[in-house]
PDB file of C-alpha atoms in Angstrom:
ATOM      1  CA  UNK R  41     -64.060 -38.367 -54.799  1.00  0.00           C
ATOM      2  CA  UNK R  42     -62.159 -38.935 -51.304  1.00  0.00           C
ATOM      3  CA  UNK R  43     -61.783 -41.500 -48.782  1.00  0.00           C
ATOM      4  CA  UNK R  44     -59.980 -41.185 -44.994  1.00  0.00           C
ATOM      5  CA  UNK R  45     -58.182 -44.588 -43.952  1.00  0.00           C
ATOM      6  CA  UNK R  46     -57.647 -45.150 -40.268  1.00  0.00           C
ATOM      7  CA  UNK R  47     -54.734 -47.450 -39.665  1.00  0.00           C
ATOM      8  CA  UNK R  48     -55.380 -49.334 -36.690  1.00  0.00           C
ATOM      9  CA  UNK R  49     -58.836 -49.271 -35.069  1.00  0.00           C
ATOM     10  CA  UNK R  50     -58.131 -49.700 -31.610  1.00  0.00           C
ATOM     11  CA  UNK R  51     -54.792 -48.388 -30.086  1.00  0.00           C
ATOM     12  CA  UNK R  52     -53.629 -48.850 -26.469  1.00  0.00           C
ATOM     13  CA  UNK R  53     -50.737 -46.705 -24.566  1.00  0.00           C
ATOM     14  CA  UNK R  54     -49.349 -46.606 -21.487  1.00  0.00           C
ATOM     15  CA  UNK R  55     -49.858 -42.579 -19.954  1.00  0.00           C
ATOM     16  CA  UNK R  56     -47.068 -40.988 -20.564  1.00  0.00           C
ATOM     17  CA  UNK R  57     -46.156 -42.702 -23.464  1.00  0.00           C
ATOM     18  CA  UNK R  58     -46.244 -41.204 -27.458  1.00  0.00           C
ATOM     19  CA  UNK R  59     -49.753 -41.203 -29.246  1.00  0.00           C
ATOM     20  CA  UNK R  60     -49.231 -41.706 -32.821  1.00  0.00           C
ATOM     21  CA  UNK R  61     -52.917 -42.479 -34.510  1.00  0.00           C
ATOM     22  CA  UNK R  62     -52.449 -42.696 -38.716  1.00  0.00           C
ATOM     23  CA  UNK R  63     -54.517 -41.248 -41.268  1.00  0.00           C
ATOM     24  CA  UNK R  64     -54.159 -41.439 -45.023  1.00  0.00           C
ATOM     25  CA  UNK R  65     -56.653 -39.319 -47.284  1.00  0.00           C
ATOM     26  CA  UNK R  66     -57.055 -39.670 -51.121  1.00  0.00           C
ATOM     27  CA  UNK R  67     -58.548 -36.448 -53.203  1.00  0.00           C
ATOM     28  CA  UNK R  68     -58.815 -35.389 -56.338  1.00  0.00           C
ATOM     29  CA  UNK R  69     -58.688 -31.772 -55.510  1.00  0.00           C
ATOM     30  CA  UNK R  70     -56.513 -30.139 -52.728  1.00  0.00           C
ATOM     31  CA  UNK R  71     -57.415 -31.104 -49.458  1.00  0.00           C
ATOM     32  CA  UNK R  72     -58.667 -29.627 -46.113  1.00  0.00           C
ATOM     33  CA  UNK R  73     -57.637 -32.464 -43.221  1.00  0.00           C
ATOM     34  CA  UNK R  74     -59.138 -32.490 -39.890  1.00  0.00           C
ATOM     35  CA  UNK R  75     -58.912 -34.348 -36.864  1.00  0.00           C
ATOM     36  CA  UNK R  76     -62.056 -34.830 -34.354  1.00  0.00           C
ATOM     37  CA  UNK R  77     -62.065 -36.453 -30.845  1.00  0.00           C
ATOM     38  CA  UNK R  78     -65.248 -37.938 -29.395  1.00  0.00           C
ATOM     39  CA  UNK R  79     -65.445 -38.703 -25.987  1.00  0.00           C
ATOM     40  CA  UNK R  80     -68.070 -41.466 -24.987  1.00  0.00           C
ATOM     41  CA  UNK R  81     -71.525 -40.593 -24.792  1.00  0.00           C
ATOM     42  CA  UNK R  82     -71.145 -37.221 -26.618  1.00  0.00           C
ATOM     43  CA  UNK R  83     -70.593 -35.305 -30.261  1.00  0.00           C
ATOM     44  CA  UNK R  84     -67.624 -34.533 -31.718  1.00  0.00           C
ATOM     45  CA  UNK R  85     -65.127 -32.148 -31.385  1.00  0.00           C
ATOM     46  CA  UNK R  86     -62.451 -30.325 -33.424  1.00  0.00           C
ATOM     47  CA  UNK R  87     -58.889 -31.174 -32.782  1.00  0.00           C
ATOM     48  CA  UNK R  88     -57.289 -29.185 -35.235  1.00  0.00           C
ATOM     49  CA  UNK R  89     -57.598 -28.365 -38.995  1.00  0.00           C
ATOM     50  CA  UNK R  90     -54.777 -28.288 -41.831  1.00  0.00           C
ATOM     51  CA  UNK R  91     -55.801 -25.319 -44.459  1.00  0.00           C
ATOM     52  CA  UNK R  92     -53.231 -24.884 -46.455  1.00  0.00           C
ATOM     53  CA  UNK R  93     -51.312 -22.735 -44.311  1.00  0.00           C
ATOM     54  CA  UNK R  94     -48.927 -24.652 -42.588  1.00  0.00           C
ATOM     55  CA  UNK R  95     -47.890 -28.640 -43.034  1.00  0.00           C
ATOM     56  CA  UNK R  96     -47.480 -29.156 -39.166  1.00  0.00           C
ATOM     57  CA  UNK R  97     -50.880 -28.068 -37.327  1.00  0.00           C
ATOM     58  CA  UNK R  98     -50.947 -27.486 -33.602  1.00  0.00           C
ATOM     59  CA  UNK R  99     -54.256 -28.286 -31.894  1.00  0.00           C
ATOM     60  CA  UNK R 100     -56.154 -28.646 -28.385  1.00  0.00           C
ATOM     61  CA  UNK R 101     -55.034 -30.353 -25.536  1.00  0.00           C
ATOM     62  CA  UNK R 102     -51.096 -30.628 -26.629  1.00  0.00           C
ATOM     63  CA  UNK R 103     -52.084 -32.903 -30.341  1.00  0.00           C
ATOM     64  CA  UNK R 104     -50.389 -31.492 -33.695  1.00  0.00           C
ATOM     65  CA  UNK R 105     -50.838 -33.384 -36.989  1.00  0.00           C
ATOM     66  CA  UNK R 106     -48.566 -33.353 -40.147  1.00  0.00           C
ATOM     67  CA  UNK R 107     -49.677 -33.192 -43.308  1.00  0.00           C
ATOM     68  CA  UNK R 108     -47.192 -34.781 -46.102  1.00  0.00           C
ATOM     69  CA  UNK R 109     -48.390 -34.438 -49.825  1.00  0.00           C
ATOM     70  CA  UNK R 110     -46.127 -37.129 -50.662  1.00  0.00           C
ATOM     71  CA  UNK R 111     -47.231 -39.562 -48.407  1.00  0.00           C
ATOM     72  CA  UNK R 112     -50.417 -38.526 -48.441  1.00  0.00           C
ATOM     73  CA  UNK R 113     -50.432 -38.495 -44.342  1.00  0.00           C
ATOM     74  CA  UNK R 114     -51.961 -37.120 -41.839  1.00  0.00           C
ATOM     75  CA  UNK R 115     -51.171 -38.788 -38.866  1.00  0.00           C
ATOM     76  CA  UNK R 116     -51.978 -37.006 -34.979  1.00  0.00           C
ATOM     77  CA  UNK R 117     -49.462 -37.102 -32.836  1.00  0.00           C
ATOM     78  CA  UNK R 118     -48.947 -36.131 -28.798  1.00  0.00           C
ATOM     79  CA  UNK R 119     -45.707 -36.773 -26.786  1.00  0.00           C
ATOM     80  CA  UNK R 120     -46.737 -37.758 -23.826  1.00  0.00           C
ATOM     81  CA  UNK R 121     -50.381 -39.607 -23.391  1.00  0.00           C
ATOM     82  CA  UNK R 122     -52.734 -39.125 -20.237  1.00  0.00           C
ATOM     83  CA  UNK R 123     -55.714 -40.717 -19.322  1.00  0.00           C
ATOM     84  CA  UNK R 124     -58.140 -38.166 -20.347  1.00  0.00           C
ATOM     85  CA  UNK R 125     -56.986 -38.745 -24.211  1.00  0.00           C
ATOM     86  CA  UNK R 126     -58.853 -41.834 -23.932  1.00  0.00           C
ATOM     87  CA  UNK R 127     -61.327 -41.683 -26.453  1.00  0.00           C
ATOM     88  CA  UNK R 128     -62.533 -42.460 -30.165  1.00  0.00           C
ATOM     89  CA  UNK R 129     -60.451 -40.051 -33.005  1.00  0.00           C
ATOM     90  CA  UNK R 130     -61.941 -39.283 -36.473  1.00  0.00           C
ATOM     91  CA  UNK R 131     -59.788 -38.444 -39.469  1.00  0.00           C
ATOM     92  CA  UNK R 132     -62.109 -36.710 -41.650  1.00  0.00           C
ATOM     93  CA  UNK R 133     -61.583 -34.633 -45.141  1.00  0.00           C
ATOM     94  CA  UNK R 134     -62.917 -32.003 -47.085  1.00  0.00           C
ATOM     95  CA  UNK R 135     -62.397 -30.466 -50.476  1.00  0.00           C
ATOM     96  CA  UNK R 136     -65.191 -31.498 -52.646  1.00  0.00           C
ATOM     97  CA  UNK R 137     -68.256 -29.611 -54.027  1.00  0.00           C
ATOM     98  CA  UNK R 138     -70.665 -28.482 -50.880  1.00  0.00           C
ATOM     99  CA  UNK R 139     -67.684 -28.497 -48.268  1.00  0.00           C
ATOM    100  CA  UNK R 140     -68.780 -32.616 -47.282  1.00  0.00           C
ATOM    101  CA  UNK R 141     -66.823 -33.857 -44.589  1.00  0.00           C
ATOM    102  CA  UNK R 142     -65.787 -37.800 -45.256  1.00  0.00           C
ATOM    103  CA  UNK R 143     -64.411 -39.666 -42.168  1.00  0.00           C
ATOM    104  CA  UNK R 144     -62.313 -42.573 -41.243  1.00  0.00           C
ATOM    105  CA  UNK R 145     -63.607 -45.303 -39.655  1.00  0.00           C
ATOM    106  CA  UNK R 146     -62.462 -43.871 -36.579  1.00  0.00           C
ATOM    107  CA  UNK R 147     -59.413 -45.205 -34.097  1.00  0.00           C
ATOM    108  CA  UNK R 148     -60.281 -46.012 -30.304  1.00  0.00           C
ATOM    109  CA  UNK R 149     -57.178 -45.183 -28.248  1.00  0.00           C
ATOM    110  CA  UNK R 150     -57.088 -46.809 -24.856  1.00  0.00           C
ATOM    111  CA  UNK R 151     -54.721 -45.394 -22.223  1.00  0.00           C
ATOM    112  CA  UNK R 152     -53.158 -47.530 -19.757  1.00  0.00           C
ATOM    113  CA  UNK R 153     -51.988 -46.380 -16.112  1.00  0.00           C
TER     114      UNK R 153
ATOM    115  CA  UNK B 106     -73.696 -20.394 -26.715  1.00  0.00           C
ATOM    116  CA  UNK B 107     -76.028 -23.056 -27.659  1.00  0.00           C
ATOM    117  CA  UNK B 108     -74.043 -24.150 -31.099  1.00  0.00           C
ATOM    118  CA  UNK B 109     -76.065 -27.185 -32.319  1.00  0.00           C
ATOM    119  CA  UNK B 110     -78.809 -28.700 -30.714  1.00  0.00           C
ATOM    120  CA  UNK B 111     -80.550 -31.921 -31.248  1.00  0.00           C
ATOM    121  CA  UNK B 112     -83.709 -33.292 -30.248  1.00  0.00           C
ATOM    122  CA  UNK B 113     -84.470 -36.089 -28.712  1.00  0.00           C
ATOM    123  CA  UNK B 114     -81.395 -37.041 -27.042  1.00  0.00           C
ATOM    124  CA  UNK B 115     -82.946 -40.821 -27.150  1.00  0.00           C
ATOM    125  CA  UNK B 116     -85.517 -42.485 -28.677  1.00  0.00           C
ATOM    126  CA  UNK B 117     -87.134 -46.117 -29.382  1.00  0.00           C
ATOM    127  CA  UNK B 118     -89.314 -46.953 -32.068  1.00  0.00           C
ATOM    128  CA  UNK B 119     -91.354 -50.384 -32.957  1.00  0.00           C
ATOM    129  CA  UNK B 120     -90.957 -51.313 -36.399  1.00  0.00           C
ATOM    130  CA  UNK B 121     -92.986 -49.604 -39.017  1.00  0.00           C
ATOM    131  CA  UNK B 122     -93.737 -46.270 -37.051  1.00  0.00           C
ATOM    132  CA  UNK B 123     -92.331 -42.933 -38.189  1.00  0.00           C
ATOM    133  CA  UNK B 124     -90.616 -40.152 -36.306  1.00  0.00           C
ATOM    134  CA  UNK B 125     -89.210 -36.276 -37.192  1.00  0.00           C
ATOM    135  CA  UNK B 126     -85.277 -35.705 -35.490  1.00  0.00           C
ATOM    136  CA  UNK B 127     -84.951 -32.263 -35.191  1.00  0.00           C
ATOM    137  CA  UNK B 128     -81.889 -30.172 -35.543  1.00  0.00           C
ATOM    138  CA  UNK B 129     -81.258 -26.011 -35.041  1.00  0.00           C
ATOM    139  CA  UNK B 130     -78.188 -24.154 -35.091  1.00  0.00           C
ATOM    140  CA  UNK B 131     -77.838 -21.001 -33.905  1.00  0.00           C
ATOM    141  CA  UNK B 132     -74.251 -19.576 -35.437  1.00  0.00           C
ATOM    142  CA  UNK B 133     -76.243 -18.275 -38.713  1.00  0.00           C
ATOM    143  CA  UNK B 134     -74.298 -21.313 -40.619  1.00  0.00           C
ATOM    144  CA  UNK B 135     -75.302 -21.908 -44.287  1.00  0.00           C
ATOM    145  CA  UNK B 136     -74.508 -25.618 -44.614  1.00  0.00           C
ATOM    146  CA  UNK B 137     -76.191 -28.325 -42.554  1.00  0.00           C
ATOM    147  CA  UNK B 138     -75.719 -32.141 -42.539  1.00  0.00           C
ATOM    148  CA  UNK B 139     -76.844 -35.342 -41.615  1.00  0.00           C
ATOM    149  CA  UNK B 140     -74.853 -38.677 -40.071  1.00  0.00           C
ATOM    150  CA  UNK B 141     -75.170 -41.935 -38.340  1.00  0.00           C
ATOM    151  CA  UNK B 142     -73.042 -43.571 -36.661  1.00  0.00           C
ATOM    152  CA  UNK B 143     -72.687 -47.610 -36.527  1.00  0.00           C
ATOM    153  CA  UNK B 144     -69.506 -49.363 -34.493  1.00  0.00           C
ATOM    154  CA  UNK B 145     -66.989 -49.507 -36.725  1.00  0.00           C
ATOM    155  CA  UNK B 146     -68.268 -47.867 -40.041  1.00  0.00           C
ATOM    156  CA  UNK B 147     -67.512 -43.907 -38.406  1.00  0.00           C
ATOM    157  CA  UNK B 148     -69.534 -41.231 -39.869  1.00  0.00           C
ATOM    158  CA  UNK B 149     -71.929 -42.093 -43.242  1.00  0.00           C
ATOM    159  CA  UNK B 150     -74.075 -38.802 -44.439  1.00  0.00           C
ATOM    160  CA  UNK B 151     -77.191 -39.418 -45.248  1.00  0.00           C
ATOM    161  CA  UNK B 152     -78.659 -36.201 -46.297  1.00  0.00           C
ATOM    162  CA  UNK B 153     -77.015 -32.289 -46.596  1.00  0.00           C
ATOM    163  CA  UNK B 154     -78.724 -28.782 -47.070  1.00  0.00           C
ATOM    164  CA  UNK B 155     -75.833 -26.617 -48.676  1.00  0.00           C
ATOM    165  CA  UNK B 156     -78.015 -23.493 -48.134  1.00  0.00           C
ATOM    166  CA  UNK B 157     -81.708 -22.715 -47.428  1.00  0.00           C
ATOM    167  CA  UNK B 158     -84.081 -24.284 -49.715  1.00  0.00           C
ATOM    168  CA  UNK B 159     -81.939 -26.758 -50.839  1.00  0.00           C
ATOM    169  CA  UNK B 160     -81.291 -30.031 -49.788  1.00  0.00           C
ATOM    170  CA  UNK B 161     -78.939 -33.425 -51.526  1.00  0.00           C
ATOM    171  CA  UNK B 162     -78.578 -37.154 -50.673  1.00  0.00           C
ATOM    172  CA  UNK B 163     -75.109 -38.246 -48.931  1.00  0.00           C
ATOM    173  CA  UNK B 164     -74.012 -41.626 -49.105  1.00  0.00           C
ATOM    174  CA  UNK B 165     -76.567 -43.556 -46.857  1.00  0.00           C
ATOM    175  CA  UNK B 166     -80.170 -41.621 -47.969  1.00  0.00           C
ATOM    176  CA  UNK B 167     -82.440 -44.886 -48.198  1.00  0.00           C
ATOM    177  CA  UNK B 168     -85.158 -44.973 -45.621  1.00  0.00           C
ATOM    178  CA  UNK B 169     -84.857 -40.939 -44.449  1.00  0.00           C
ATOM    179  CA  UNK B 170     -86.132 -37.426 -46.076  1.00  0.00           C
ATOM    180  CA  UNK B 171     -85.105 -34.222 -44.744  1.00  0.00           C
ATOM    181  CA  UNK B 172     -86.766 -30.870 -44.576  1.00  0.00           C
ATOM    182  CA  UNK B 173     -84.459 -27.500 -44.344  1.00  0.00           C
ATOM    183  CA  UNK B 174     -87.301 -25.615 -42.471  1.00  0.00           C
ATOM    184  CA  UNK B 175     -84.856 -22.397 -42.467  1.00  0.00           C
ATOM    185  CA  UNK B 176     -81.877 -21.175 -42.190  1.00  0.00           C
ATOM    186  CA  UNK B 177     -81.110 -22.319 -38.291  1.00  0.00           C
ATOM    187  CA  UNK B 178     -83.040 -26.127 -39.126  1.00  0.00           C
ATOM    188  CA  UNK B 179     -82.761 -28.851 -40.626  1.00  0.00           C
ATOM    189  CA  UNK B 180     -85.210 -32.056 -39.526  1.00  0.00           C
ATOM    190  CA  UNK B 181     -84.782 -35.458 -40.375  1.00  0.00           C
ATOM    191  CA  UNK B 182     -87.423 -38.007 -41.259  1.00  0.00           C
ATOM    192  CA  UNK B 183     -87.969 -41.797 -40.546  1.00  0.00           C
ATOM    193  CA  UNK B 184     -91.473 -42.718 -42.076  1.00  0.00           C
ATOM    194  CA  UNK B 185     -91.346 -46.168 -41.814  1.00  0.00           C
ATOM    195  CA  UNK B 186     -88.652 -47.093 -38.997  1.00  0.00           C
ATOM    196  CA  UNK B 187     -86.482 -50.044 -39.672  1.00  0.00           C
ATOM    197  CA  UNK B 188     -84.133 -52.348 -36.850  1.00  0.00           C
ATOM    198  CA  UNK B 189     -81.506 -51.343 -39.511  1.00  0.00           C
ATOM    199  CA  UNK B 190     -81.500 -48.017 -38.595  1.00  0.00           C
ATOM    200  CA  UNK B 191     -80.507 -48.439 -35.583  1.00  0.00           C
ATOM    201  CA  UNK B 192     -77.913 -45.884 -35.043  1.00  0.00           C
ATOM    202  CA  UNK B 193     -76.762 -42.313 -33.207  1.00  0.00           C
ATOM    203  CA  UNK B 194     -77.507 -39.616 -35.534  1.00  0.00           C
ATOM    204  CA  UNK B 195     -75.614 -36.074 -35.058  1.00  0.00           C
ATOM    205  CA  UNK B 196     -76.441 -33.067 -36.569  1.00  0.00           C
ATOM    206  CA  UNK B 197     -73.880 -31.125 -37.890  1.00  0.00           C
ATOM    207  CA  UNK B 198     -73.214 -27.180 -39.284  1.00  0.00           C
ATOM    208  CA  UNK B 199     -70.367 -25.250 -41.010  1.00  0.00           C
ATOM    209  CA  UNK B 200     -70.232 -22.396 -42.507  1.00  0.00           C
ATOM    210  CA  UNK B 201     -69.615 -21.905 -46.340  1.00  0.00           C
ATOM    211  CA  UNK B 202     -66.374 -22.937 -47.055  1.00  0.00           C
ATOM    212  CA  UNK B 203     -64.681 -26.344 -46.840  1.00  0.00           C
ATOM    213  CA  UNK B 204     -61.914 -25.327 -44.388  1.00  0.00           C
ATOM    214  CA  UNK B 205     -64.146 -24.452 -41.465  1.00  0.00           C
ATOM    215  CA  UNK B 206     -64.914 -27.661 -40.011  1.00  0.00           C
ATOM    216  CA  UNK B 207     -67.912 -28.630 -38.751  1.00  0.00           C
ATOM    217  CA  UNK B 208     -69.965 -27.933 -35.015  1.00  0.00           C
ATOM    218  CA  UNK B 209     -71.661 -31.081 -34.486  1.00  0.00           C
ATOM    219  CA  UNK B 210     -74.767 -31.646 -31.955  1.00  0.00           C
ATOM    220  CA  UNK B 211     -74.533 -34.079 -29.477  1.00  0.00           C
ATOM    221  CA  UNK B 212     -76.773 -36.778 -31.118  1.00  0.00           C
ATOM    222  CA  UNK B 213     -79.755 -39.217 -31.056  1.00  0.00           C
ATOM    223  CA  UNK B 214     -79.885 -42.151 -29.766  1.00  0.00           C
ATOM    224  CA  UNK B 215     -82.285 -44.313 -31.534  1.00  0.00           C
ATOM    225  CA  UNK B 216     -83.378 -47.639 -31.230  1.00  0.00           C
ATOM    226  CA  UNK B 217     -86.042 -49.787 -33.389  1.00  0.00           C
ATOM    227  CA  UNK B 218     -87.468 -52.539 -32.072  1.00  0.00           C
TER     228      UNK B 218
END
């Protein structure tokens, strides 16, 4: 079984400032992580994807996301927000039988001029 | 480039009548899936087709059946609508493996009054 937990369900920045939205997954098997963004009014859309290949993932629109075994983390990170970040970010993982995607409850980041 | 697409975009429904959400990919993916979407719970699956000609329950199935007509659909059914499932549905696709992600439609909107 797995489960996503979203620390923090609304979280406001100033642009400009550091994004830092948490994620911690639990699995029984070895996991695939992925972030998804979803602007208002529409479906969601990758943000990047850990594999296996590398612990620090690089994705669209300047995010990367670490993945730490130990801490079983996954937080997204981007240096410097700007307004069009503004929208609702999924946590979601994978690893189970029939490749079933669980999400997070989902964090609403706000950006402030 | 179509990816997934969902029909309708919105709907409303009186209590007690029945409708079909429709769903068609056209990337030749294997695996297709069903979620709603309620404020603060993220993403539930109802219902998943792993491949053509068969279809499971998800976590949420109560109330909904699901047909995978081939390999690009996969419809969703509400026979007797109920205010509680008032939601946004998406459609989603992914190809067989768990580290691909999904392509998700853009959802229904649907309302029961």
């Amino acid at each position: 079984a797995q489960s996503v937990t979203q620390l923090g369900s609304h979280v406001s920045v100033s642009e400009g400032a550091l994004v830092l939205l948490r994620c911690n997954y639990s699995s029984s098997v070895p996991p695939y992580l992925f972030w998804y963004v979803q602007y208002p009014n529409q479906g969601l859309q990758l943000l990047l994807k850990y594999t296996s290949a590398a612990t620090l993932v690089k994705g669209i629109n300047g995010f990367e996301a670490e993945f730490k075994k130990s801490e079983t983390s996954f937080h997204l990170t981007k240096p410097s927000a700007h307004m069009s970040d503004a929208a609702e970010y999924f946590c979601a993982v994978s690893g189970g039988s029939n490749y079933k995607l669980t999400f997070g409850k989902g964090t609403l980041l706000t950006v402030n001029p | 480039n179509a990816g997934v697409t969902q029909t309708p975009k919105f709907q409303v429904l009186k209590t007690g009548q029945s409708m079909t959400l429709q769903c068609a990919q056209d990337m030749n993916h294997n695996s297709m899936y069903w979620y709603r979407q309620d404020p603060g719970m993220g993403l539930r699956l109802i219902y998943y087709s792993a491949s053509e000609g068969t279809t499971d329950k998800g976590e949420v199935p109560n109330g909904y059946n699901v047909s995978r007509l081939n390999k690009r659909e996969f419809s969703l059914r509400l026979e007797s609508a109920a205010p509680s499932q008032t939601s946004v549905y998406f459609c989603a696709s992914t190809q067989q493996g768990a580290n691909y992600g999904y392509t998700f439609g853009s959802g229904t909107r649907l309302t029961v009054v």
